[in-house]
PDB file of C-alpha atoms in Angstrom:
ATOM      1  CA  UNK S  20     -29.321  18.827   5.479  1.00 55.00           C
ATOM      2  CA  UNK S  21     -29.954  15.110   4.742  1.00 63.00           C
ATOM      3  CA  UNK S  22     -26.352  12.998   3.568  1.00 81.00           C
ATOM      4  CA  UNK S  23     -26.554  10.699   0.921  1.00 91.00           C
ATOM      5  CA  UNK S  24     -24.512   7.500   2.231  1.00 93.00           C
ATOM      6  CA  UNK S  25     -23.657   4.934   0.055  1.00 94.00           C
ATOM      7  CA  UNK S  26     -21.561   2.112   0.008  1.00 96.00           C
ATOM      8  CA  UNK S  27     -18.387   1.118  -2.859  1.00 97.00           C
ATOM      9  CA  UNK S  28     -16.638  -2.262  -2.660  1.00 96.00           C
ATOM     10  CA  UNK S  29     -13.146  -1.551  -0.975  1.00 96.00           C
ATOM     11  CA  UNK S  30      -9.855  -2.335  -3.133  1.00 95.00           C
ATOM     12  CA  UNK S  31      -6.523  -2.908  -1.752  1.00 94.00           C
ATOM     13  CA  UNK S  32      -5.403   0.572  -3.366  1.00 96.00           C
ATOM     14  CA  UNK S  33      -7.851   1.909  -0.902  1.00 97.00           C
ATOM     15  CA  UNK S  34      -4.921   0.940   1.642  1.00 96.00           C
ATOM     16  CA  UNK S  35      -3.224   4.296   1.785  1.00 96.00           C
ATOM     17  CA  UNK S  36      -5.913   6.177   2.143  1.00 95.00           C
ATOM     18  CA  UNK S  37      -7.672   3.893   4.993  1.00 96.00           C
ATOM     19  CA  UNK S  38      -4.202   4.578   6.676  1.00 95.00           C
ATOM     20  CA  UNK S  39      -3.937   8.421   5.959  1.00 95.00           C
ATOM     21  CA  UNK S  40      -7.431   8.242   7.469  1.00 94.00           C
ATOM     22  CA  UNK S  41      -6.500   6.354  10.595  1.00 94.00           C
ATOM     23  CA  UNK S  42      -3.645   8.791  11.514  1.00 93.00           C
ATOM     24  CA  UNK S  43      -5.467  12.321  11.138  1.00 92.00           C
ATOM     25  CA  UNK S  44      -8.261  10.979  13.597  1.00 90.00           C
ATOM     26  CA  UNK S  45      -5.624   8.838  15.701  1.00 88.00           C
ATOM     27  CA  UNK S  46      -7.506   6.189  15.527  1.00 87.00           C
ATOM     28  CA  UNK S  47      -4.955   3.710  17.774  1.00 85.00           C
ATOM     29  CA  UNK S  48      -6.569   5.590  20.216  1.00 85.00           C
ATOM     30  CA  UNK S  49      -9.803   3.814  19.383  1.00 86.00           C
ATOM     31  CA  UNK S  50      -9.148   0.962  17.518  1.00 87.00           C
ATOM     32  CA  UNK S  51      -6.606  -1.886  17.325  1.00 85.00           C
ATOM     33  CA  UNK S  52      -6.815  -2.073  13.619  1.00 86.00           C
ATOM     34  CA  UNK S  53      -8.675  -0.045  10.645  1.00 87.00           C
ATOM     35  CA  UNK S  54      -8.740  -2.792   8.023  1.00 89.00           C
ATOM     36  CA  UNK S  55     -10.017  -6.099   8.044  1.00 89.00           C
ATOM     37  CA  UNK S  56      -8.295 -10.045   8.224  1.00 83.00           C
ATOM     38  CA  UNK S  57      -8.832 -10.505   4.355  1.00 75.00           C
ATOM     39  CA  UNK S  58      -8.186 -14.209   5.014  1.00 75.00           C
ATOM     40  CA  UNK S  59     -12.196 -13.906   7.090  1.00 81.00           C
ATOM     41  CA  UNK S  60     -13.630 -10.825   5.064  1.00 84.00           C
ATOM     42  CA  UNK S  61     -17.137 -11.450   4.111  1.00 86.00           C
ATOM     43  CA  UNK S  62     -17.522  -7.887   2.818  1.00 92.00           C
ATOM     44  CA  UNK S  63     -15.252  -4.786   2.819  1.00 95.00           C
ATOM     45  CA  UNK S  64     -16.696  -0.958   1.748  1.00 96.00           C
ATOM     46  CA  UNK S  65     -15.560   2.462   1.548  1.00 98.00           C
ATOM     47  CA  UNK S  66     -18.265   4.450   3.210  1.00 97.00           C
ATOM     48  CA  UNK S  67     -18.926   7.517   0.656  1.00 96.00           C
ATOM     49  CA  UNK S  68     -20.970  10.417   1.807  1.00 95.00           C
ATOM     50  CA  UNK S  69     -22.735  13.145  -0.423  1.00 93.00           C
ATOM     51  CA  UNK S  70     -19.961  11.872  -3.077  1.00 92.00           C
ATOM     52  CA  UNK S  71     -17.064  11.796  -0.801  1.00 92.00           C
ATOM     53  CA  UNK S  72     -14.958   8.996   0.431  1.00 95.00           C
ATOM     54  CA  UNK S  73     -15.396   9.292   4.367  1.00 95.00           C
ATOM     55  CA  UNK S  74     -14.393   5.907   6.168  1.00 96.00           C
ATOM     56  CA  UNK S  75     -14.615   1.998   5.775  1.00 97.00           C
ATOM     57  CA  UNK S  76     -16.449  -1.191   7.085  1.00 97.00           C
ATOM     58  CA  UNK S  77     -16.249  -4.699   6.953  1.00 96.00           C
ATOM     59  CA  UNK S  78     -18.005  -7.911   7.903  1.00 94.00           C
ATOM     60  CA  UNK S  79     -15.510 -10.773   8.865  1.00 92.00           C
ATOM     61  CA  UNK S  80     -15.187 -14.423  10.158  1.00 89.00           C
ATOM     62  CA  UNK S  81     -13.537 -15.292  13.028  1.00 86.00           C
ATOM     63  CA  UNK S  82     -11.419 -18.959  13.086  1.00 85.00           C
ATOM     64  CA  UNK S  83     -13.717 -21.294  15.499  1.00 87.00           C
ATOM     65  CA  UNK S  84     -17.047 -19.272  15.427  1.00 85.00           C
ATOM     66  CA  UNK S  85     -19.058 -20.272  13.154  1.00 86.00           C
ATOM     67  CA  UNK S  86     -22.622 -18.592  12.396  1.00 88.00           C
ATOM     68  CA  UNK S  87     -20.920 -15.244  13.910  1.00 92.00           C
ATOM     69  CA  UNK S  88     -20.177 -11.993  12.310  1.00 93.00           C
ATOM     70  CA  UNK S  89     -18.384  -9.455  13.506  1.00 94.00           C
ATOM     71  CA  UNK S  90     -18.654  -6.123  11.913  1.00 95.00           C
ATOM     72  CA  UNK S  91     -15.691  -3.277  11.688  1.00 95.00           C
ATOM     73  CA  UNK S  92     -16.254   0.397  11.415  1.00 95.00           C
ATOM     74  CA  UNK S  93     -14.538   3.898  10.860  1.00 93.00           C
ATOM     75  CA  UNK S  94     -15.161   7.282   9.728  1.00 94.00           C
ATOM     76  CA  UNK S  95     -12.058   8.554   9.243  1.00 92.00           C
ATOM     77  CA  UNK S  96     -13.023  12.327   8.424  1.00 88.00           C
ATOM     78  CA  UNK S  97     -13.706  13.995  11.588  1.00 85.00           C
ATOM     79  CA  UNK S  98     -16.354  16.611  10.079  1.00 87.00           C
ATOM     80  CA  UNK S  99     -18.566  13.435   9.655  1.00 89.00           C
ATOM     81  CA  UNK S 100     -18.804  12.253  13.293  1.00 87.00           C
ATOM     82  CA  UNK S 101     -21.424  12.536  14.857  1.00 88.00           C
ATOM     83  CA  UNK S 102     -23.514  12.684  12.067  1.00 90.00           C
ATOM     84  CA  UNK S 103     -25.452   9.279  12.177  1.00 92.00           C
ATOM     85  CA  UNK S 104     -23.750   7.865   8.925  1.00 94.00           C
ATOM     86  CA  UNK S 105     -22.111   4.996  11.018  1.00 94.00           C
ATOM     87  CA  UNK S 106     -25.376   4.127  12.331  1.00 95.00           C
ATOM     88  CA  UNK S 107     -27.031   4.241   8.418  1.00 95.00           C
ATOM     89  CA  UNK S 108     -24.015   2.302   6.982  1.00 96.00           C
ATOM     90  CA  UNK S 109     -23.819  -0.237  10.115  1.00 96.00           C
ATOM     91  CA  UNK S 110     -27.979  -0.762   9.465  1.00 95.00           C
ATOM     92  CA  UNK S 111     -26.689  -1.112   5.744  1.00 95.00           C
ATOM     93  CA  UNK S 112     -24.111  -3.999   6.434  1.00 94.00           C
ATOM     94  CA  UNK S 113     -26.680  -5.737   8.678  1.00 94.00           C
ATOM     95  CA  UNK S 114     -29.692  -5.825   5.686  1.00 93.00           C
ATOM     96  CA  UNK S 115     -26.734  -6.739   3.207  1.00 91.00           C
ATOM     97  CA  UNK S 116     -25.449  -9.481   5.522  1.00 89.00           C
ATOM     98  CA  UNK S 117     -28.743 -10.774   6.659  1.00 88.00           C
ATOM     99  CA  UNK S 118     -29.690 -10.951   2.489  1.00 88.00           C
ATOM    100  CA  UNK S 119     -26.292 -13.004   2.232  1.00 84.00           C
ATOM    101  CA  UNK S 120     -25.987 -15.219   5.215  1.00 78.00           C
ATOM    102  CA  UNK S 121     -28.963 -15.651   6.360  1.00 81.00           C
ATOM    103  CA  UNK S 122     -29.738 -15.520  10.311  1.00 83.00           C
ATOM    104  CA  UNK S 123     -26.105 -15.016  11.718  1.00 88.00           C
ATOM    105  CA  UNK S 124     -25.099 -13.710  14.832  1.00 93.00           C
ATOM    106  CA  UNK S 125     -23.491 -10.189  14.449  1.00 95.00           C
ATOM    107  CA  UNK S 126     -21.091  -8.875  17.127  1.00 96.00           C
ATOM    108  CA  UNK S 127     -18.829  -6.046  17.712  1.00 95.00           C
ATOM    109  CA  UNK S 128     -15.748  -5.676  19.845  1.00 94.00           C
ATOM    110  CA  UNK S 129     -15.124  -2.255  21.295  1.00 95.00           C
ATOM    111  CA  UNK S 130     -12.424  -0.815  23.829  1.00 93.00           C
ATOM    112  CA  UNK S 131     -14.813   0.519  26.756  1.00 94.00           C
ATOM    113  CA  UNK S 132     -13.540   3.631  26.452  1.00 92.00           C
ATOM    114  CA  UNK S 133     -14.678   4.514  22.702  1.00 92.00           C
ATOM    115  CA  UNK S 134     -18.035   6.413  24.243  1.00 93.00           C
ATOM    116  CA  UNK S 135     -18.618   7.624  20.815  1.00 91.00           C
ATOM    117  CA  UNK S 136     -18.725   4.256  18.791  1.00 93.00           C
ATOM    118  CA  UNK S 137     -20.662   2.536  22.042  1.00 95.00           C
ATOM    119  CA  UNK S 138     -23.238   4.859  21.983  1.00 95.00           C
ATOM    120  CA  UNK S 139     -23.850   4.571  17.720  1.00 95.00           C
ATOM    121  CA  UNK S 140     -23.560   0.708  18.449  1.00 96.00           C
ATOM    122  CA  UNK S 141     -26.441   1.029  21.172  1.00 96.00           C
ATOM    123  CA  UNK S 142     -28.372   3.248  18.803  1.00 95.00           C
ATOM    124  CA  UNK S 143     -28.133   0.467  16.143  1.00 95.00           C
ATOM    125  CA  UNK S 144     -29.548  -1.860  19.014  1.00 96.00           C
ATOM    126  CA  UNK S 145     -26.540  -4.038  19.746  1.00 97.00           C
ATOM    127  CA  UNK S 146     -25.679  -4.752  23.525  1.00 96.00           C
ATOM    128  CA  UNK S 147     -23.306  -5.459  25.881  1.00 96.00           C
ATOM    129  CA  UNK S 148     -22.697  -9.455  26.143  1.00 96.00           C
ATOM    130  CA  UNK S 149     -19.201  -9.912  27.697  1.00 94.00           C
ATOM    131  CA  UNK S 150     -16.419  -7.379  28.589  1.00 94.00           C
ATOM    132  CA  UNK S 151     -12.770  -8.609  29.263  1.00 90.00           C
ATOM    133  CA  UNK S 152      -9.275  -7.412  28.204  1.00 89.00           C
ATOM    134  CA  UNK S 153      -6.658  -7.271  25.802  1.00 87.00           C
ATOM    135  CA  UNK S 154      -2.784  -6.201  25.590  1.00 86.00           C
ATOM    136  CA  UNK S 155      -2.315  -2.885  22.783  1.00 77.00           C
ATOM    137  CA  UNK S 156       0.163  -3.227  21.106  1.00 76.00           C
ATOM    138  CA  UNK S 157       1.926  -0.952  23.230  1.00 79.00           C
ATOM    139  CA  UNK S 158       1.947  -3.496  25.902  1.00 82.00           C
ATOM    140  CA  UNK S 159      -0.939  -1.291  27.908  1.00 83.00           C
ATOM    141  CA  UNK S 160      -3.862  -3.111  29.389  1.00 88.00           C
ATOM    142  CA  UNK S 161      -6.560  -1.741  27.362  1.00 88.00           C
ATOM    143  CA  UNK S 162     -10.780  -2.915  28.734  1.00 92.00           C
ATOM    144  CA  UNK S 163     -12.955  -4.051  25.966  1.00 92.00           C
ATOM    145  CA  UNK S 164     -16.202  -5.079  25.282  1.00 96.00           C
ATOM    146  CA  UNK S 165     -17.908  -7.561  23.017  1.00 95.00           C
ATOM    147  CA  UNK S 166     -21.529  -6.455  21.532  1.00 97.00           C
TER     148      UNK S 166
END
């Protein structure tokens, strides 16, 4: 059965949930973050599917890169995955940005091992332009990639 996605402006009182979202799918696993710099935010949603509230996204500047976006993304109910609505809300954010901005560059960054969000992120045609690494927070060498 087709989902009807749409997309609602994100308000910090979205916070809590975002957060209760992040810890039932573990996403520190995944992710280093599940919210935005709001000092760079260009855009920020709550991802709403057949009515409910299922995840977030948000387009965001980064400090000495100028003319590139990079885009954030989670679903944070786990009946959803796997459903294509990250790829329909990540073409979304693209059309809306692209109407906004013009011809920017739009990256991702990704921890290699997310299989799941590379393989959406290929399906929305982005690829692989540089890998390297970062420190978690946990002080673990975790591999990344930039798309």
């Amino acid at each position: 059965m087709p989902r009807i996605v749409q997309l609602r402006t994100a308000r910090e009182d979205d916070i809590p949930r975002i957060e209760m979202w992040a810890r039932m799918i573990d996403a520190g696993q995944y992710m280093s973050r599940h919210c935005p710099d709001r000092s760079e935010t260009l855009s920020w949603i709550i991802i709403m599917v057949d009515g409910t509230e299922a995840g977030t996204a948000w387009a965001e500047l980064k400090v000495g890169m100028p003319g590139i976006v990079f885009l954030g993304i989670f679903i944070g109910q786990s009946g959803m995955l796997g459903k294509g609505i990250g790829s329909a809300v990540i073409a979304a954010m693209i059309n809306n940005l692209r109407a906004a901005a013009g011809d920017v560059l739009i990256r991702l960054n990704v921890r290699s091992t997310n299989a799941r969000a590379i393989a959406c992120y290929r399906k929305c045609g982005f690829i692989e332009i540089v890998s390297g690494e970062k420190v978690g927070t946990d002080g673990a060498l975790l591999q990344t990639m930039t798309m």
